[in-house]
Amino acid sequence: MVGVRARASRWPSVRALVLATHAPPAAAVTLVATLLAVTAQVPPGRVALVGLAVLAGQASIGWSNDWLDADRDRAVARADKPVVQGAVSPAVLRSAALVSAAAAVVLSLLLGWVPGLLLLVLVASGWAYNAGLKRTAASGLPYVTGFGALPAGVVAAAPGVPAAPWWLPAAGAALGAAAHLANVAPDIADDLATGVRGLPHRLGPRVAAVLGAVLLGTASLVLVLGPAGPPAWWGWVGLVLAVPAVAVAALAGTARFRRLAFPAVMLLTVLDVVLLLAGGAALT
């Protein structure tokens, strides 16, 4: 029933805690960061440290989101949320978020000041989004800063490697902004019902879809044309695939073409991640 609070278990299950981390995106970000560290030839021990630091940070962001949004999620009866199901309490999520944030700080700084602080920009950005920026026209800013800093921090974890070239954080920032637009799309109705009006809500679904597609296409261009020297053959193949995918993905905001556009968005996302990993390998 809408507005009725379920009684949260005093001892939440592991499954409830994992779900509250927003597990799919948290795992995806952690996996990409870890693979980027591998392709950038970060030493194995530090690769593991990068993965753990990013995972702790992502968990803290997910838990803080469900803790801070508990009342709002209950108001719109978000049945997919463990806190609405009564499987975990906001107090437990608050404690878990704070502990995992502290762990992210320690793990990140063990990599050194430069990579550590860059990785923590993503954590701080996620918390800032959850704490209130999501309700403003600047809602995309945490995604731009956080995902722009992430690849730079991963590359900096390799001893003796110079600072990441401009095109790597630029592509990360474009991917982050596109992720924000795509992430908000399914929840726009619930968000508006509870007073959340971030940038995608103000733009509307059609404009947000076009902007998201353009950002994904821009990331592809930057990753292929940004590095010094002529692009490799696989870069040209990526651009050939990206151009029609951008055109189709731009239709995601229309009811008629949404089903067709979704695979195009996924194709662009996967393509950009592959190009990002290839870019990391090109640095060595």
Coordinates of C-alpha atoms in Angstrom, one line a residue:
M1 CA 0.0 0.0 0.0
V2 CA 1.4 3.4 -0.9
G3 CA 2.7 5.4 2.0
V4 CA 2.6 2.4 4.4
R5 CA 6.0 1.6 5.9
A6 CA 6.9 -2.0 6.0
R7 CA 8.8 -3.2 9.1
A8 CA 12.4 -3.6 8.3
S9 CA 14.2 -6.6 9.5
R10 CA 16.7 -6.0 12.3
W11 CA 19.1 -8.4 10.6
P12 CA 18.9 -7.7 6.9
S13 CA 19.8 -10.5 4.5
V14 CA 22.9 -10.4 2.4
R15 CA 20.6 -10.3 -0.7
A16 CA 18.8 -7.2 0.5
L17 CA 22.1 -5.4 1.2
V18 CA 23.5 -6.4 -2.2
L19 CA 20.4 -5.2 -4.0
A20 CA 20.5 -1.9 -2.1
T21 CA 24.0 -1.2 -3.6
H22 CA 22.2 -0.9 -7.0
A23 CA 24.2 -4.0 -7.9
P24 CA 24.1 -4.0 -11.7
P25 CA 25.6 -0.5 -12.3
A26 CA 27.9 -0.8 -9.3
A27 CA 29.3 -4.1 -10.6
A28 CA 29.6 -2.7 -14.2
V29 CA 31.5 0.4 -13.0
T30 CA 33.8 -1.8 -10.9
L31 CA 34.4 -4.3 -13.7
V32 CA 35.2 -1.5 -16.3
A33 CA 37.6 0.2 -13.9
T34 CA 39.3 -3.1 -13.1
L35 CA 39.6 -4.1 -16.8
L36 CA 41.0 -0.6 -17.6
A37 CA 43.6 -1.1 -14.9
V38 CA 44.6 -4.4 -16.5
T39 CA 44.8 -2.9 -20.0
A40 CA 46.8 0.0 -18.7
Q41 CA 49.3 -2.6 -17.3
V42 CA 48.7 -1.6 -13.6
P43 CA 50.6 -4.2 -11.5
P44 CA 48.3 -7.1 -10.4
G45 CA 48.3 -6.2 -6.7
R46 CA 47.3 -2.7 -7.5
V47 CA 44.7 -3.9 -10.0
A48 CA 43.0 -5.7 -7.1
L49 CA 43.3 -2.6 -5.0
V50 CA 41.7 -0.5 -7.7
G51 CA 38.8 -3.0 -8.0
L52 CA 38.2 -3.0 -4.2
A53 CA 38.4 0.7 -3.9
V54 CA 35.9 1.3 -6.7
L55 CA 33.6 -1.4 -5.4
A56 CA 33.6 0.1 -1.9
G57 CA 32.9 3.5 -3.3
Q58 CA 30.1 2.2 -5.5
A59 CA 28.5 0.3 -2.6
S60 CA 28.6 3.5 -0.5
I61 CA 26.9 5.5 -3.2
G62 CA 24.1 2.9 -3.7
W63 CA 23.5 2.5 0.1
S64 CA 23.5 6.2 0.7
N65 CA 21.0 6.6 -2.2
D66 CA 18.5 4.1 -0.7
W67 CA 19.0 5.5 2.8
L68 CA 18.4 9.1 1.8
D69 CA 15.6 8.2 -0.5
A70 CA 13.8 5.8 1.8
D71 CA 10.8 8.0 2.5
R72 CA 10.5 9.1 -1.1
D73 CA 10.7 5.5 -2.3
R74 CA 8.0 4.4 0.2
A75 CA 5.7 7.3 -1.0
V76 CA 5.7 5.9 -4.5
A77 CA 5.7 2.3 -3.4
R78 CA 9.0 1.3 -5.1
A79 CA 8.6 -2.4 -4.7
D80 CA 12.0 -3.1 -6.1
K81 CA 13.7 -1.3 -3.2
P82 CA 14.7 -3.5 -0.2
V83 CA 14.0 -0.7 2.2
V84 CA 10.4 -0.5 0.9
Q85 CA 10.0 -4.3 1.1
G86 CA 11.1 -4.0 4.8
A87 CA 14.1 -6.2 4.1
V88 CA 16.5 -3.5 5.5
S89 CA 16.1 -0.4 7.5
P90 CA 17.4 3.1 6.6
A91 CA 19.5 3.1 9.8
V92 CA 21.3 -0.1 8.6
L93 CA 21.8 1.5 5.1
R94 CA 23.2 4.6 6.7
S95 CA 25.8 2.6 8.7
A96 CA 26.7 0.5 5.7
A97 CA 27.1 3.6 3.5
L98 CA 29.4 5.3 6.0
V99 CA 31.5 2.3 6.7
S100 CA 32.0 1.5 3.0
A101 CA 32.8 5.2 2.2
A102 CA 35.5 5.1 4.9
A103 CA 36.8 1.8 3.3
A104 CA 36.8 3.5 -0.1
V105 CA 38.9 6.4 1.3
V106 CA 41.5 4.0 2.8
L107 CA 41.7 1.7 -0.2
S108 CA 41.9 4.5 -2.7
L109 CA 44.7 6.4 -0.8
L110 CA 46.7 3.2 -0.5
L111 CA 47.2 3.6 -4.3
G112 CA 48.8 7.0 -3.7
W113 CA 47.6 10.6 -3.3
V114 CA 47.0 11.3 -7.0
P115 CA 45.1 8.1 -8.1
G116 CA 43.5 7.9 -4.7
L117 CA 42.0 11.4 -4.8
L118 CA 40.9 11.0 -8.4
L119 CA 39.1 7.8 -7.5
L120 CA 37.5 9.5 -4.6
V121 CA 36.1 12.3 -6.8
L122 CA 33.7 9.6 -8.1
V123 CA 32.6 8.7 -4.6
A124 CA 32.2 12.4 -3.5
S125 CA 30.3 13.1 -6.7
G126 CA 27.9 10.2 -6.1
W127 CA 27.2 11.3 -2.5
A128 CA 26.6 14.9 -3.7
Y129 CA 24.1 13.7 -6.2
N130 CA 22.2 11.7 -3.6
A131 CA 22.3 14.5 -1.1
G132 CA 20.5 17.0 -3.3
L133 CA 22.1 17.7 -6.7
K134 CA 19.7 15.2 -8.2
R135 CA 16.9 17.7 -7.6
T136 CA 18.5 20.5 -9.5
A137 CA 19.4 21.5 -13.1
A138 CA 23.0 20.6 -12.2
S139 CA 22.1 16.9 -11.7
G140 CA 24.4 15.8 -14.4
L141 CA 27.5 17.5 -12.9
P142 CA 28.3 14.6 -10.5
Y143 CA 28.3 12.2 -13.4
V144 CA 30.5 14.4 -15.5
T145 CA 33.1 15.0 -12.7
G146 CA 33.0 11.5 -11.3
F147 CA 33.2 9.5 -14.5
G148 CA 35.7 11.9 -15.9
A149 CA 38.0 11.4 -12.9
L150 CA 37.6 7.6 -12.8
P151 CA 39.7 6.6 -15.8
A152 CA 42.3 9.2 -14.9
G153 CA 42.6 7.7 -11.4
V154 CA 42.9 4.2 -12.8
V155 CA 45.6 5.1 -15.2
A156 CA 47.5 7.0 -12.5
A157 CA 47.6 3.9 -10.4
A158 CA 50.3 2.5 -12.7
P159 CA 53.7 3.5 -11.3
G160 CA 55.7 5.7 -13.6
V161 CA 52.8 6.4 -16.0
P162 CA 52.3 10.0 -16.9
A163 CA 49.0 11.7 -16.4
A164 CA 46.1 10.4 -18.4
P165 CA 45.8 12.2 -21.8
W166 CA 42.9 14.7 -22.1
W167 CA 40.8 12.4 -24.3
L168 CA 40.4 9.7 -21.6
P169 CA 38.7 11.8 -18.9
A170 CA 36.8 13.6 -21.6
A171 CA 35.3 10.4 -22.9
G172 CA 34.6 9.3 -19.4
A173 CA 32.8 12.5 -18.7
A174 CA 30.6 12.1 -21.8
L175 CA 29.8 8.5 -20.9
G176 CA 28.9 9.6 -17.4
A177 CA 26.6 12.3 -18.6
A178 CA 24.9 9.9 -21.0
A179 CA 24.6 7.4 -18.2
H180 CA 22.8 10.0 -16.1
L181 CA 20.2 10.6 -18.8
A182 CA 19.6 6.9 -19.4
N183 CA 19.5 6.1 -15.7
V184 CA 16.8 8.6 -14.9
A185 CA 14.5 7.8 -17.8
P186 CA 12.7 4.8 -16.2
D187 CA 12.0 6.8 -13.0
I188 CA 10.9 10.1 -14.3
A189 CA 7.2 9.7 -13.3
D190 CA 8.1 8.7 -9.7
D191 CA 10.7 11.4 -9.5
L192 CA 8.3 14.1 -10.5
A193 CA 5.7 12.8 -8.1
T194 CA 8.1 13.4 -5.2
G195 CA 9.5 16.7 -6.3
V196 CA 12.7 15.6 -8.0
R197 CA 13.4 17.8 -11.1
G198 CA 16.9 17.2 -12.3
L199 CA 18.2 18.1 -15.8
P200 CA 16.6 15.1 -17.6
H201 CA 13.2 16.0 -16.1
R202 CA 13.5 19.6 -17.3
L203 CA 14.6 18.6 -20.8
G204 CA 11.9 16.0 -21.3
P205 CA 12.3 12.5 -22.6
R206 CA 12.8 13.3 -26.3
V207 CA 15.4 15.9 -25.8
A208 CA 17.2 13.8 -23.1
A209 CA 17.3 10.8 -25.5
V210 CA 18.8 12.9 -28.3
L211 CA 21.3 14.4 -26.0
G212 CA 22.2 11.0 -24.5
A213 CA 22.8 9.6 -28.0
V214 CA 24.9 12.5 -29.0
L215 CA 27.0 12.2 -25.9
L216 CA 27.6 8.5 -26.5
G217 CA 28.6 9.3 -30.1
T218 CA 30.9 12.0 -28.9
A219 CA 32.6 9.6 -26.6
S220 CA 33.2 7.3 -29.5
L221 CA 34.7 10.1 -31.6
V222 CA 37.0 11.2 -28.7
L223 CA 38.2 7.7 -28.0
V224 CA 39.0 7.0 -31.7
L225 CA 40.3 10.4 -32.8
G226 CA 41.8 11.7 -29.5
P227 CA 45.0 9.6 -29.3
A228 CA 48.0 10.8 -31.2
G229 CA 48.6 9.3 -34.6
P230 CA 46.1 7.8 -37.1
P231 CA 43.3 5.7 -35.7
A232 CA 43.7 1.9 -35.8
W233 CA 41.4 -0.1 -38.1
W234 CA 39.2 -1.1 -35.2
G235 CA 38.7 2.5 -34.4
W236 CA 37.2 3.2 -37.9
V237 CA 35.0 0.1 -37.5
G238 CA 33.8 1.4 -34.2
L239 CA 32.8 4.8 -35.8
V240 CA 31.1 3.0 -38.7
L241 CA 29.0 1.2 -36.1
A242 CA 28.5 4.3 -33.9
V243 CA 27.0 6.6 -36.6
P244 CA 23.8 4.7 -37.3
A245 CA 23.5 3.6 -33.7
V246 CA 23.5 7.3 -32.6
A247 CA 20.7 8.0 -35.0
V248 CA 18.5 5.1 -33.7
A249 CA 19.4 5.7 -30.1
A250 CA 18.2 9.3 -30.4
L251 CA 14.6 7.9 -30.9
A252 CA 14.6 6.4 -27.3
G253 CA 12.4 9.2 -26.1
T254 CA 9.6 8.3 -28.4
A255 CA 7.0 5.6 -27.6
R256 CA 6.9 4.3 -31.1
F257 CA 10.6 3.6 -31.5
R258 CA 11.7 3.0 -27.9
R259 CA 12.1 -0.8 -28.3
L260 CA 14.2 -0.3 -31.3
A261 CA 16.3 2.4 -29.7
F262 CA 17.2 0.6 -26.6
P263 CA 19.4 -2.0 -28.3
A264 CA 21.2 0.9 -30.1
V265 CA 21.9 2.6 -26.7
M266 CA 23.3 -0.7 -25.4
L267 CA 25.4 -1.1 -28.5
L268 CA 26.8 2.4 -28.2
T269 CA 27.5 1.9 -24.5
V270 CA 29.3 -1.4 -25.0
L271 CA 31.2 0.0 -28.0
D272 CA 32.4 3.0 -26.0
V273 CA 33.5 0.8 -23.1
V274 CA 35.5 -1.4 -25.5
L275 CA 37.1 1.7 -27.1
L276 CA 37.9 3.0 -23.6
L277 CA 39.7 -0.2 -22.7
A278 CA 41.5 -0.1 -26.0
G279 CA 42.5 3.4 -25.2
G280 CA 44.0 2.3 -21.9
A281 CA 46.0 -0.4 -23.7
A282 CA 47.3 2.3 -26.1
L283 CA 48.8 4.2 -23.2
T284 CA 51.4 1.5 -22.5

